mmCIF file of C-alpha atoms and ligand atoms in Angstrom:
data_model
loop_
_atom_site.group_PDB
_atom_site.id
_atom_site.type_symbol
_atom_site.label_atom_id
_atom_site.label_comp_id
_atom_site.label_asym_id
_atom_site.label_seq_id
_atom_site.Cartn_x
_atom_site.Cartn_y
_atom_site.Cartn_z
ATOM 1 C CA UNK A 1 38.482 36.263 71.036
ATOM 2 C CA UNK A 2 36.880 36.863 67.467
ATOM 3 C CA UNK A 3 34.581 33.791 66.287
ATOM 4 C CA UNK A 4 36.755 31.912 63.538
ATOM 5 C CA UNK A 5 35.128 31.074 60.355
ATOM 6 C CA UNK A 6 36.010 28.316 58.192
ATOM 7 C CA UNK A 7 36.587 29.336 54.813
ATOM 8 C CA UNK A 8 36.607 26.165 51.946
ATOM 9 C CA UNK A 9 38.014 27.871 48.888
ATOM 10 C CA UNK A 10 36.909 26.254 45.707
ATOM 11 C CA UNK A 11 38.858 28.466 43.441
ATOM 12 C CA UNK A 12 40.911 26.040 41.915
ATOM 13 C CA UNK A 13 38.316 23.641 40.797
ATOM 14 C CA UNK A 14 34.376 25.452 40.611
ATOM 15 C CA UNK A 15 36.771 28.634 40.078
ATOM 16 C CA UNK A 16 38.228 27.128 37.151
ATOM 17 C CA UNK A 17 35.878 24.689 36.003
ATOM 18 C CA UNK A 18 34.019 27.160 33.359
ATOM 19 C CA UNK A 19 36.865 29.409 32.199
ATOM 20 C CA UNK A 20 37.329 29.852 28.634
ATOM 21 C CA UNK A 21 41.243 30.005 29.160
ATOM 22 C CA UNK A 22 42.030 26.201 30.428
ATOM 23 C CA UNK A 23 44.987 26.674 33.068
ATOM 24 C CA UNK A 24 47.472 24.486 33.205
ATOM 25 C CA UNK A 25 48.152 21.595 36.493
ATOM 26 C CA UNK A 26 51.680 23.808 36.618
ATOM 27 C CA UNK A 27 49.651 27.371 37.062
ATOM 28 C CA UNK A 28 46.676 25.698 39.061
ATOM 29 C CA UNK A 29 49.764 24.108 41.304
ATOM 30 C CA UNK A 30 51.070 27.736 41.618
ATOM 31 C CA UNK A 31 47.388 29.167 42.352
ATOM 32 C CA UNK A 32 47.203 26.883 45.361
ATOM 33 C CA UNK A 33 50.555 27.832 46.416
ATOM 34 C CA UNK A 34 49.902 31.346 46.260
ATOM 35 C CA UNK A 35 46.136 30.671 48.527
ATOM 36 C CA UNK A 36 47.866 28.907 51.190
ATOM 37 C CA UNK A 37 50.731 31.488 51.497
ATOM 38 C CA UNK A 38 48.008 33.495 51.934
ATOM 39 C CA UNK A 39 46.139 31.818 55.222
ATOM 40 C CA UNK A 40 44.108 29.476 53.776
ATOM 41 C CA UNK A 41 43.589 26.307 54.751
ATOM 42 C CA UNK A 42 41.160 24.273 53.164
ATOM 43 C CA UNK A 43 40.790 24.079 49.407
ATOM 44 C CA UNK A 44 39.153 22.014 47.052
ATOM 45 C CA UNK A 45 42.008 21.466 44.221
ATOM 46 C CA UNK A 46 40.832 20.036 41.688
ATOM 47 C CA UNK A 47 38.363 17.188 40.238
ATOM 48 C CA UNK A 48 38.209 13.547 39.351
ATOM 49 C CA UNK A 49 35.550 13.735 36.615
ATOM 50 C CA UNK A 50 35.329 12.983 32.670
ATOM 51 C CA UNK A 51 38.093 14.978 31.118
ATOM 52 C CA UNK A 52 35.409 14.746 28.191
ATOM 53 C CA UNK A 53 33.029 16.377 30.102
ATOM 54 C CA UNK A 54 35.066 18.901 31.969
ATOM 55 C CA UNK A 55 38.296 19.270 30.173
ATOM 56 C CA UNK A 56 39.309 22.040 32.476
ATOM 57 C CA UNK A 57 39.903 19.339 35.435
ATOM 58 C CA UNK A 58 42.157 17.893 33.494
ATOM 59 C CA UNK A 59 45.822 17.244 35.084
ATOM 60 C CA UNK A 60 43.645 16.851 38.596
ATOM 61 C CA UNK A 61 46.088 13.392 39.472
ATOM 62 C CA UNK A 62 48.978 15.441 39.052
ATOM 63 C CA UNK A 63 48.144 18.549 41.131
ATOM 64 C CA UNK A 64 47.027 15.891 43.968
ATOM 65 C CA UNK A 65 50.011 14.346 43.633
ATOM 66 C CA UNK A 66 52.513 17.072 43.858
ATOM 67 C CA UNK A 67 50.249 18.418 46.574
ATOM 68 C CA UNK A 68 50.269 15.718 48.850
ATOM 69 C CA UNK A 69 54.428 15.285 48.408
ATOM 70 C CA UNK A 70 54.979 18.887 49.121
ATOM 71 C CA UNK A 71 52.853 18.245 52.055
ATOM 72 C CA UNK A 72 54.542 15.263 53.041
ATOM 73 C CA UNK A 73 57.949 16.727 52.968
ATOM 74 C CA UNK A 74 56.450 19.861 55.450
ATOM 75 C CA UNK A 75 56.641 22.174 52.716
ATOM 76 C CA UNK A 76 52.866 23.144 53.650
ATOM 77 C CA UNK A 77 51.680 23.398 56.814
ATOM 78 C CA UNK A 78 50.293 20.406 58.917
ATOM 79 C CA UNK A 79 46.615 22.007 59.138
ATOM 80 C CA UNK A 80 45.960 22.743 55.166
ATOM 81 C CA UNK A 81 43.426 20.607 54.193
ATOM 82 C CA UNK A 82 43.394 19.833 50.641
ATOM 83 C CA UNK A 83 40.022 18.069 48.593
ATOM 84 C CA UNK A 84 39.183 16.903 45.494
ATOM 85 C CA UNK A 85 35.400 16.275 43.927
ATOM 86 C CA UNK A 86 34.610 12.411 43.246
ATOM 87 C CA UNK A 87 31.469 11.201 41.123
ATOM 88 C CA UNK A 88 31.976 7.973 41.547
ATOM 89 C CA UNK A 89 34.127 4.435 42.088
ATOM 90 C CA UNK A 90 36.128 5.221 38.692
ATOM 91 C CA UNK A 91 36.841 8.634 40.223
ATOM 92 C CA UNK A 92 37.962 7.553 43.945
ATOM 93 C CA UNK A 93 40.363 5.195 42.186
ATOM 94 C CA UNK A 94 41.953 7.927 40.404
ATOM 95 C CA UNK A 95 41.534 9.865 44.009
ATOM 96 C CA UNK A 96 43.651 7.294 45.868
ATOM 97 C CA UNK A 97 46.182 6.537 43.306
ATOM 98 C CA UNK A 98 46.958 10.429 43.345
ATOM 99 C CA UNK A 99 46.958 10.370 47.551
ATOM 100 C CA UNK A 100 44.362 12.222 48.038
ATOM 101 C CA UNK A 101 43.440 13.477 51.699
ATOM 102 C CA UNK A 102 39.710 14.272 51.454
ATOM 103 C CA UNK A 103 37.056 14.048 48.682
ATOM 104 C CA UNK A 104 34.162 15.536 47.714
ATOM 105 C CA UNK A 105 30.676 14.076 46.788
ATOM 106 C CA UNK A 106 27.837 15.606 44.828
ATOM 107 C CA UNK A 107 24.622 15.406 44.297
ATOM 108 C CA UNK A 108 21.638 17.554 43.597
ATOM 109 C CA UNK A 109 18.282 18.154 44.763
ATOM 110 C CA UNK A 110 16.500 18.088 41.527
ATOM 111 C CA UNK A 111 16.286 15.172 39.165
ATOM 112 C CA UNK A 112 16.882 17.341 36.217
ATOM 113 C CA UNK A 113 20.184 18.942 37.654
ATOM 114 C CA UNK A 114 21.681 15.698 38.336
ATOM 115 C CA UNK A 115 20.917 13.810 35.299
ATOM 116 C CA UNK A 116 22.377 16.627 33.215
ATOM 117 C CA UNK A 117 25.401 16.809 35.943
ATOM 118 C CA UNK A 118 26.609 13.722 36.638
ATOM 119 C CA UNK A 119 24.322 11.478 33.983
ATOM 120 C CA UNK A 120 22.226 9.373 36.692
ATOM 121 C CA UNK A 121 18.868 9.831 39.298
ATOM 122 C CA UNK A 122 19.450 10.819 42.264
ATOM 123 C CA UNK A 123 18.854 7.274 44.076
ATOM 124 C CA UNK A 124 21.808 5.581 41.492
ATOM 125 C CA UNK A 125 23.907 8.739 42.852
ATOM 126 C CA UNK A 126 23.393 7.970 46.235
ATOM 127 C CA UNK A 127 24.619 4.640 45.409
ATOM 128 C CA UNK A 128 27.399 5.890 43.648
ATOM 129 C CA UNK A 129 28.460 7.954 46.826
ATOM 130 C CA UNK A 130 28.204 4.642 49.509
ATOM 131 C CA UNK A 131 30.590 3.332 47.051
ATOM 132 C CA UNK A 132 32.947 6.160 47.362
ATOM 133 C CA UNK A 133 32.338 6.580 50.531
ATOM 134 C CA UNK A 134 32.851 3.031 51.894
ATOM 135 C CA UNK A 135 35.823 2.948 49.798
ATOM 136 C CA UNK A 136 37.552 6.584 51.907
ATOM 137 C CA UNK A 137 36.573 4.826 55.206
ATOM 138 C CA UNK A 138 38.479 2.015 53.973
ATOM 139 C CA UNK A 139 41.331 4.266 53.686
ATOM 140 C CA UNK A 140 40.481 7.015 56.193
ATOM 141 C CA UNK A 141 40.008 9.483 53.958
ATOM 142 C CA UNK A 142 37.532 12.155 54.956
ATOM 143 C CA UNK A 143 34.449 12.973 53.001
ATOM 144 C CA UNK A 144 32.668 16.103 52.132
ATOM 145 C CA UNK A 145 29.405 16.093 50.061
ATOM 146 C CA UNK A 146 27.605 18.764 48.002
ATOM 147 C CA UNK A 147 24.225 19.278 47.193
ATOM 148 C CA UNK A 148 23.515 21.217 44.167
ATOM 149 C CA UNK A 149 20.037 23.362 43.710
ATOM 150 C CA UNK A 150 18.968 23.189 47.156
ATOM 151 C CA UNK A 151 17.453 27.229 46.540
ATOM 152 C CA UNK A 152 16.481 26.465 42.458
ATOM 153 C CA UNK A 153 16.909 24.452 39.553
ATOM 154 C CA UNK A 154 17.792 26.055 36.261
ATOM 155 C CA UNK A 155 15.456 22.989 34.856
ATOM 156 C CA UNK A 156 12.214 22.126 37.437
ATOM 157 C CA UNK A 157 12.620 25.842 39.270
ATOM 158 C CA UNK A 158 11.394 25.264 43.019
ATOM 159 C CA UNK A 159 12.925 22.869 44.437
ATOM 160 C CA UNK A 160 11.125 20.664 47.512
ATOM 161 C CA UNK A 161 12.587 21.783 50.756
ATOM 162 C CA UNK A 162 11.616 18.262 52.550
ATOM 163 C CA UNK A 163 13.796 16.879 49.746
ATOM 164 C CA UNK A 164 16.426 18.887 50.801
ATOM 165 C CA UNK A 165 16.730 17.939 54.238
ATOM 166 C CA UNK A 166 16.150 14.469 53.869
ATOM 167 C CA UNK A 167 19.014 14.478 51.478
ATOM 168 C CA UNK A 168 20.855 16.108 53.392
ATOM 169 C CA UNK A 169 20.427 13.786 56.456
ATOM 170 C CA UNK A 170 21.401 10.741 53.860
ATOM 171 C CA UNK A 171 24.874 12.608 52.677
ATOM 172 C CA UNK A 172 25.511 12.624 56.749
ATOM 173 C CA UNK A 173 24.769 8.912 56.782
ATOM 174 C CA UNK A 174 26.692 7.995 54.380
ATOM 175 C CA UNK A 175 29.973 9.248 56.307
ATOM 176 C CA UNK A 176 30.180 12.772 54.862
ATOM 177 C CA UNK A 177 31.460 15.033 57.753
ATOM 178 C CA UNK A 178 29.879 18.085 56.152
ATOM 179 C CA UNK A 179 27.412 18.744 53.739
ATOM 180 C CA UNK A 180 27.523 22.067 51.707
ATOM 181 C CA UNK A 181 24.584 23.600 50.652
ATOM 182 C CA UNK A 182 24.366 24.432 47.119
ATOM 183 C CA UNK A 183 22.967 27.677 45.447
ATOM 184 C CA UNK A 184 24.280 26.386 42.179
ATOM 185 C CA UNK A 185 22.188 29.128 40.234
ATOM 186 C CA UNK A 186 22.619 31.604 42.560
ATOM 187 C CA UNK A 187 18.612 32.179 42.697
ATOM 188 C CA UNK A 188 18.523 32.018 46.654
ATOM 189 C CA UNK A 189 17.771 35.193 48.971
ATOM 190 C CA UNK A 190 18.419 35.939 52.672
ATOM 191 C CA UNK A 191 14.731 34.614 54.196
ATOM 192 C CA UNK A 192 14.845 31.229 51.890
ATOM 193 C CA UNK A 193 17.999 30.655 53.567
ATOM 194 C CA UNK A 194 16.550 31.110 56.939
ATOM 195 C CA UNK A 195 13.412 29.073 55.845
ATOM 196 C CA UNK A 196 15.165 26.412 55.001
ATOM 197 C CA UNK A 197 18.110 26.173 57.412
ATOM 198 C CA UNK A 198 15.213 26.624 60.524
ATOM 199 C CA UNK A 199 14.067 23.189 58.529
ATOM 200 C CA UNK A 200 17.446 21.424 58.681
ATOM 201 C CA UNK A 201 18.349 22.613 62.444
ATOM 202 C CA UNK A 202 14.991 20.751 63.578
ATOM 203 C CA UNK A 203 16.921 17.254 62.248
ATOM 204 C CA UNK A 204 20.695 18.387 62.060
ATOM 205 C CA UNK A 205 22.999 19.740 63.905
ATOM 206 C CA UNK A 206 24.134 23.275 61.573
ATOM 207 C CA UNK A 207 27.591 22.308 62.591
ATOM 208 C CA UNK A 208 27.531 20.073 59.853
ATOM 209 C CA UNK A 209 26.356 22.138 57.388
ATOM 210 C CA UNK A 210 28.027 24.945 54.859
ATOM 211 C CA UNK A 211 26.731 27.266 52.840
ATOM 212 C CA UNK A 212 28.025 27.457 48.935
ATOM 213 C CA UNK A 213 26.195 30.719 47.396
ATOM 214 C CA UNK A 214 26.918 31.408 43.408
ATOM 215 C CA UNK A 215 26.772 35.037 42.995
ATOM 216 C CA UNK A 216 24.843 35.232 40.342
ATOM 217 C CA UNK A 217 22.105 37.936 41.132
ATOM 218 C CA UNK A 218 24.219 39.548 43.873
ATOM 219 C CA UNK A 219 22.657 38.097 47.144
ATOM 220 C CA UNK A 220 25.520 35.889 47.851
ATOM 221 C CA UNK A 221 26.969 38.345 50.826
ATOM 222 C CA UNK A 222 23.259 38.684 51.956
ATOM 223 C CA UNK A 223 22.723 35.049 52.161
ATOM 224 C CA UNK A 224 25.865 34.923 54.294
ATOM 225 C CA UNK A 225 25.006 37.232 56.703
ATOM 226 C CA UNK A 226 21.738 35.293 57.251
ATOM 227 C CA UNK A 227 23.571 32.437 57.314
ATOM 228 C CA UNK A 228 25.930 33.458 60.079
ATOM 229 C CA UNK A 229 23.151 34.832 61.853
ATOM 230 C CA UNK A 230 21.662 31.360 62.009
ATOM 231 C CA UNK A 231 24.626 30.056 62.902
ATOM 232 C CA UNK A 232 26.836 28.555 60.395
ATOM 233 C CA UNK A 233 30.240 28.879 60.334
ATOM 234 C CA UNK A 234 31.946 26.927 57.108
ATOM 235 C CA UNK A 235 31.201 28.453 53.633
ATOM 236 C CA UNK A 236 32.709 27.905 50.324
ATOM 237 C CA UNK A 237 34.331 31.159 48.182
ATOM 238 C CA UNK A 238 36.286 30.901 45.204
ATOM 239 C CA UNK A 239 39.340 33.646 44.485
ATOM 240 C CA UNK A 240 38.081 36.612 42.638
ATOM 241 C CA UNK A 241 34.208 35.120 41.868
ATOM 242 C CA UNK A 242 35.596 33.125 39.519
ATOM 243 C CA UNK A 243 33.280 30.606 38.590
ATOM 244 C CA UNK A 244 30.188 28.259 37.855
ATOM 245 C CA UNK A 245 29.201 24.920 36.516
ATOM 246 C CA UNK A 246 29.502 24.273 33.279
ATOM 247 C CA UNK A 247 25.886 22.093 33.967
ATOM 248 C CA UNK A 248 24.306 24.931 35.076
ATOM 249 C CA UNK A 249 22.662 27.443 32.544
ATOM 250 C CA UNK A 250 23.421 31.128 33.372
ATOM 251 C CA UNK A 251 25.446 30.100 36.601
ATOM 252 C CA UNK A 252 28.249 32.579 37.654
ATOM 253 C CA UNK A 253 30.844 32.085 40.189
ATOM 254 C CA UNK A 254 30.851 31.767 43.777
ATOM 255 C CA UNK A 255 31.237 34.392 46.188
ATOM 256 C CA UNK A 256 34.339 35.927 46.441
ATOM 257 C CA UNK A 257 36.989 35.068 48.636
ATOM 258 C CA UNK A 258 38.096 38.635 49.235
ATOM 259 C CA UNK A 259 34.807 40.032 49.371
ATOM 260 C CA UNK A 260 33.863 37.409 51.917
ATOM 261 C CA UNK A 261 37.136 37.697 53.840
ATOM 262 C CA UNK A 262 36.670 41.585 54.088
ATOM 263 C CA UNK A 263 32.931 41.513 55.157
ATOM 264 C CA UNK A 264 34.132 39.203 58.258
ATOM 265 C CA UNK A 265 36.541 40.784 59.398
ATOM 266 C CA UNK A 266 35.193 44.383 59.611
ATOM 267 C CA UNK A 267 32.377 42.406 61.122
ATOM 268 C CA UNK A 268 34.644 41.542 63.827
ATOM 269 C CA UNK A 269 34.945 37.145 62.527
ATOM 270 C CA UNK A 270 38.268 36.188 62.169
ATOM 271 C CA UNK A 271 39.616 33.706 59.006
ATOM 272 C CA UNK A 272 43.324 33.059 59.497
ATOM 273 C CA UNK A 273 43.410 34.707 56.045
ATOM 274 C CA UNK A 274 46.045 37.674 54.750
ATOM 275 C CA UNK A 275 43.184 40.190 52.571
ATOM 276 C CA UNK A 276 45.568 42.122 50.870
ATOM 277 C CA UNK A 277 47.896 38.524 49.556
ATOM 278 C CA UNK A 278 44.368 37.559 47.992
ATOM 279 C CA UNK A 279 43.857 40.664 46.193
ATOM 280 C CA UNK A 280 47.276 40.323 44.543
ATOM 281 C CA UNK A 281 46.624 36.896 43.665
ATOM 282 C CA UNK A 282 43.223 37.911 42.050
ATOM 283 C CA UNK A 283 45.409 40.499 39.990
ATOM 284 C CA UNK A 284 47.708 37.300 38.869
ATOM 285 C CA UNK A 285 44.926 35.389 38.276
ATOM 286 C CA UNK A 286 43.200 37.696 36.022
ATOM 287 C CA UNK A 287 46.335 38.121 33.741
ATOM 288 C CA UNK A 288 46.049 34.060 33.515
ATOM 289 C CA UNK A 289 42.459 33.831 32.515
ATOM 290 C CA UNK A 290 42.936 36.813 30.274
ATOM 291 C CA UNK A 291 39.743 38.741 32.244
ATOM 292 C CA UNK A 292 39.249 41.192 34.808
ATOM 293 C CA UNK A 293 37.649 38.740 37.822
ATOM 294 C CA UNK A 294 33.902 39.578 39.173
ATOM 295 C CA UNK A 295 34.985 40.513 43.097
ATOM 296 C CA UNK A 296 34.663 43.711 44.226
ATOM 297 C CA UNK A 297 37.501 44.118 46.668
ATOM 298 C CA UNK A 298 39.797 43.465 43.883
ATOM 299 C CA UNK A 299 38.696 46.343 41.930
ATOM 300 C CA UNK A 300 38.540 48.714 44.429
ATOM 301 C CA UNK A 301 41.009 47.536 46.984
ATOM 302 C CA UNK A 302 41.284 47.752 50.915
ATOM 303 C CA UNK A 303 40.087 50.898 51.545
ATOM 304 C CA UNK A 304 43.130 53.695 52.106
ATOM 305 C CA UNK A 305 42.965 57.309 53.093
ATOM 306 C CA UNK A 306 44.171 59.045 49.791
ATOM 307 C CA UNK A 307 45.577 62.502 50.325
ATOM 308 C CA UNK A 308 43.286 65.643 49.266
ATOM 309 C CA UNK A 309 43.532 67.318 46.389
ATOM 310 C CA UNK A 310 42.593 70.574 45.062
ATOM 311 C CA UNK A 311 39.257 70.457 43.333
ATOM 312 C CA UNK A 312 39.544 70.922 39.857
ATOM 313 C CA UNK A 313 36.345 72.156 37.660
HETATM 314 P P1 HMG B 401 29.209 9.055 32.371
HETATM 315 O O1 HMG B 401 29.525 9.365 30.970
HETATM 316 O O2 HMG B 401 27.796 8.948 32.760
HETATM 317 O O3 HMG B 401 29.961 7.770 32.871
HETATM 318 O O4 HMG B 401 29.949 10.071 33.315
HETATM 319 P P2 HMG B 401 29.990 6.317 32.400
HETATM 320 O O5 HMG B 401 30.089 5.515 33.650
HETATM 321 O O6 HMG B 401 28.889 6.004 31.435
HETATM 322 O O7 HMG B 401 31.379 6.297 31.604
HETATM 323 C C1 HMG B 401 31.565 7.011 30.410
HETATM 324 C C2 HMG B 401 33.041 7.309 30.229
HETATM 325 O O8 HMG B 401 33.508 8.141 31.274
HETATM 326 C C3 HMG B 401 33.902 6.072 30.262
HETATM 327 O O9 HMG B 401 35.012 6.322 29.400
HETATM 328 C C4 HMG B 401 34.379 6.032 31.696
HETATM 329 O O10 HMG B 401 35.581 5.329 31.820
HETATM 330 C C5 HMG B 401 34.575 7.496 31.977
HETATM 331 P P3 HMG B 401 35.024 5.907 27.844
HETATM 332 O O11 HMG B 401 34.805 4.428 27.857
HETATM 333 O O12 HMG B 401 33.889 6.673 27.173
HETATM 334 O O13 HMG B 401 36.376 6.366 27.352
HETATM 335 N N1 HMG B 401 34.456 7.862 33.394
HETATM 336 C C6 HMG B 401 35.313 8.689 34.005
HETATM 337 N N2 HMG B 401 36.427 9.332 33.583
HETATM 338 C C7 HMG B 401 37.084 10.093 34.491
HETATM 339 N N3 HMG B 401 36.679 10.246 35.761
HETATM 340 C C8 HMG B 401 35.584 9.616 36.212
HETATM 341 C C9 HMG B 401 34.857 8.793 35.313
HETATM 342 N N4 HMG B 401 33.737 8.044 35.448
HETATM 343 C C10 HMG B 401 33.509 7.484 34.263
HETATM 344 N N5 HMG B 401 35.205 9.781 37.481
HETATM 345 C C11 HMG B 401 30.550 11.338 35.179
HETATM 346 C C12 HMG B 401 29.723 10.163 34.693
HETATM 347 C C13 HMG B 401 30.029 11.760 36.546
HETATM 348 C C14 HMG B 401 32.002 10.928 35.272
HETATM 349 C C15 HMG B 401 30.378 12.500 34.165
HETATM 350 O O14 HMG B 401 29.024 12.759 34.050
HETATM 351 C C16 HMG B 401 31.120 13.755 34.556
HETATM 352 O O15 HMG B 401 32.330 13.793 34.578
HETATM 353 N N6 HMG B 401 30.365 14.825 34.833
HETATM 354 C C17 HMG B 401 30.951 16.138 35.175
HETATM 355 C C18 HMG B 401 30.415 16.577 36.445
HETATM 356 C C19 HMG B 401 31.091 17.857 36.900
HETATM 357 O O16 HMG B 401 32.284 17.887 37.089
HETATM 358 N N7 HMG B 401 30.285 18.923 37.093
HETATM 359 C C20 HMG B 401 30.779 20.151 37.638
HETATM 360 C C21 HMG B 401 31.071 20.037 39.092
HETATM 361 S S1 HMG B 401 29.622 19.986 40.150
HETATM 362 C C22 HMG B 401 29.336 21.655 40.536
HETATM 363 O O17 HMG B 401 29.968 22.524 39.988
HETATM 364 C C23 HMG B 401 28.353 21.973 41.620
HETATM 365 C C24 HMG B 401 29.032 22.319 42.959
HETATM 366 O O18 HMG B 401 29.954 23.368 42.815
HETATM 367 C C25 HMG B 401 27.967 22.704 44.001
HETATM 368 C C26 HMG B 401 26.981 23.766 43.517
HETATM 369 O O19 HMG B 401 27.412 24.828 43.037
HETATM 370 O O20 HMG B 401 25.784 23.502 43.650
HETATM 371 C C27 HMG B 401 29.782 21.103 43.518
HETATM 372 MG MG1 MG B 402 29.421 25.463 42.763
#
């Protein structure tokens, strides 16, 4: 049997997050549809953040909402796992009022990154997270934390890479079940990866860990590869590369869902996920957001022997 690998699309909220075109809950509704139709199974819908800040997220409540009903009347299967980011106590209100399933926390490994972020330290955002995270025990919710810049900060540069593991280790104390490992600025290559995740294995076990690589500079797929290699088996892709933080200078979307999904399979992983559904919904989602979308697979397609042709000069 193929190894299965856990794919945590965040299309519908870091996909989304820093468009121009804002999509409405309706359309965003319809994009999550459209992903679990096609196989997948976990996916991060949507955020519980300042519509002031992000005015993209906006309409999160209501996607949860509808989500969770449709699941509740087994109109989506038992096993899709829907999420939603939380900054803090204001946010995991609006989280459980919308019946939320799992949330997601996030922090950053640079000061700089998560004062400009999410407007506190990084000690008053670990605070912020026991909060939320005390409050989803409460209600057995499941939690899932982030930490941004863990390979570079658009603002200090390196980052420490004891500070990322100790972080790390706190997320996991704090009840997160995973912790995925930013590349916010997608800065990181293949042997920093290694580097670092040889650090965290000596202290955590890498089944807890996930891997979320921005493709900005084109090593995302390479940093996978190492990844796997060392082990993991949970990474984060967003539909089409859409994508990026609207914190984050010069940050471009995540790696591909397609692209990922193609690169594991001919590498003999298996995903649960239908390649050619997610190619037609990158083709629907680029009419939305009015722009051809960065993945490759959706501009060249599954490859397909094409009948020869005389040459012409
Ligand atoms: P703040 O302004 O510092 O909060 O925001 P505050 O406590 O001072 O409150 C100010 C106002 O915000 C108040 O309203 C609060 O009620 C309201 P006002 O009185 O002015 O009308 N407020 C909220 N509203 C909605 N939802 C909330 C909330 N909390 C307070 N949860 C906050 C703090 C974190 C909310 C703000 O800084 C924010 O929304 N930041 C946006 C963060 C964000 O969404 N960033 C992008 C996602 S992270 C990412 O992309 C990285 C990741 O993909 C991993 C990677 O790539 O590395 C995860
Ligand atoms: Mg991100």
């Amino acid at each position: 049997m193929s190894k299965k690998i856990r794919i945590y699309e965040v299309g519908p909220r870091d996909g989304l997050q820093n468009e121009v075109v804002r999509l409405t809950p309706n359309l965003r509704i319809q994009f999550i549809k459209k992903l679990i139709a096609s196989g997948v199974r976990h996916i991060e819908t949507g955020a519980f953040v300042s519509e002031k800040w992000v005015p993209q997220m906006a309409g999160s409540a209501k996607i949860s909402k509808k989500m969770a009903s449709l699941k509740a009347q087994g109109n989506i299967p038992k096993d899709v796992k829907l999420c939603a980011l939380v900054p803090n106590s204001y946010g995991m209100k609006l989280a459980l009022a919308s019946d939320v399933e799992e949330v997601a926390v996030f922090g950053a490994a640079s000061e700089s990154f998560s004062k400009m972020n999410i407007n506190c330290s990084i000690d008053e955002s670990l605070e912020r997270f026991k909060q939320v995270a005390d409050e989803a025990k409460k209600n057995k919710i499941r939690v899932r934390a982030y930490l941004s810049t863990v390979f570079g900060c658009p603002f200090e540069g390196e980052v420490s890479e004891a500070k990322v593991v100790k972080l790390t280790e706190k997320m996991l104390e704090l009840g997160a079940y995973e912790v995925s490992l930013g590349d916010t600025i997608g800065v990181a290559d293949p042997k920093q990866v290694e580097r670092i995740l040889k650090k965290i294995e000596k202290r955590i076990s890498l089944k807890k860990i996930a891997m979320h690589f921005h493709d900005t500079r084109g090593t995302g797929l390479a940093n996978v590869i190492m990844s796997l290699q060392m082990g993991i088996t949970s990474f984060d892709s967003s539909l089409g590369g859409l994508g990026g933080c609207p914190y984050a200078p010069a940050a471009t979307g995540n790696i591909a869902t397609e692209d990922l999904v193609y690169t594991l399979h001919r590498m003999g992983y298996s995903t649960g996920i239908e390649l050619s559904e997610l190619i037609k919904i990158n083709h629907w989602m680029a009419k939305h957001v009015k722009r051809s979308l960065p993945s490759k697979l959706g501009a060249a397609g599954i490859p397909k022997r094409v009948p020869v042709k005389k040459r012409k000069l």
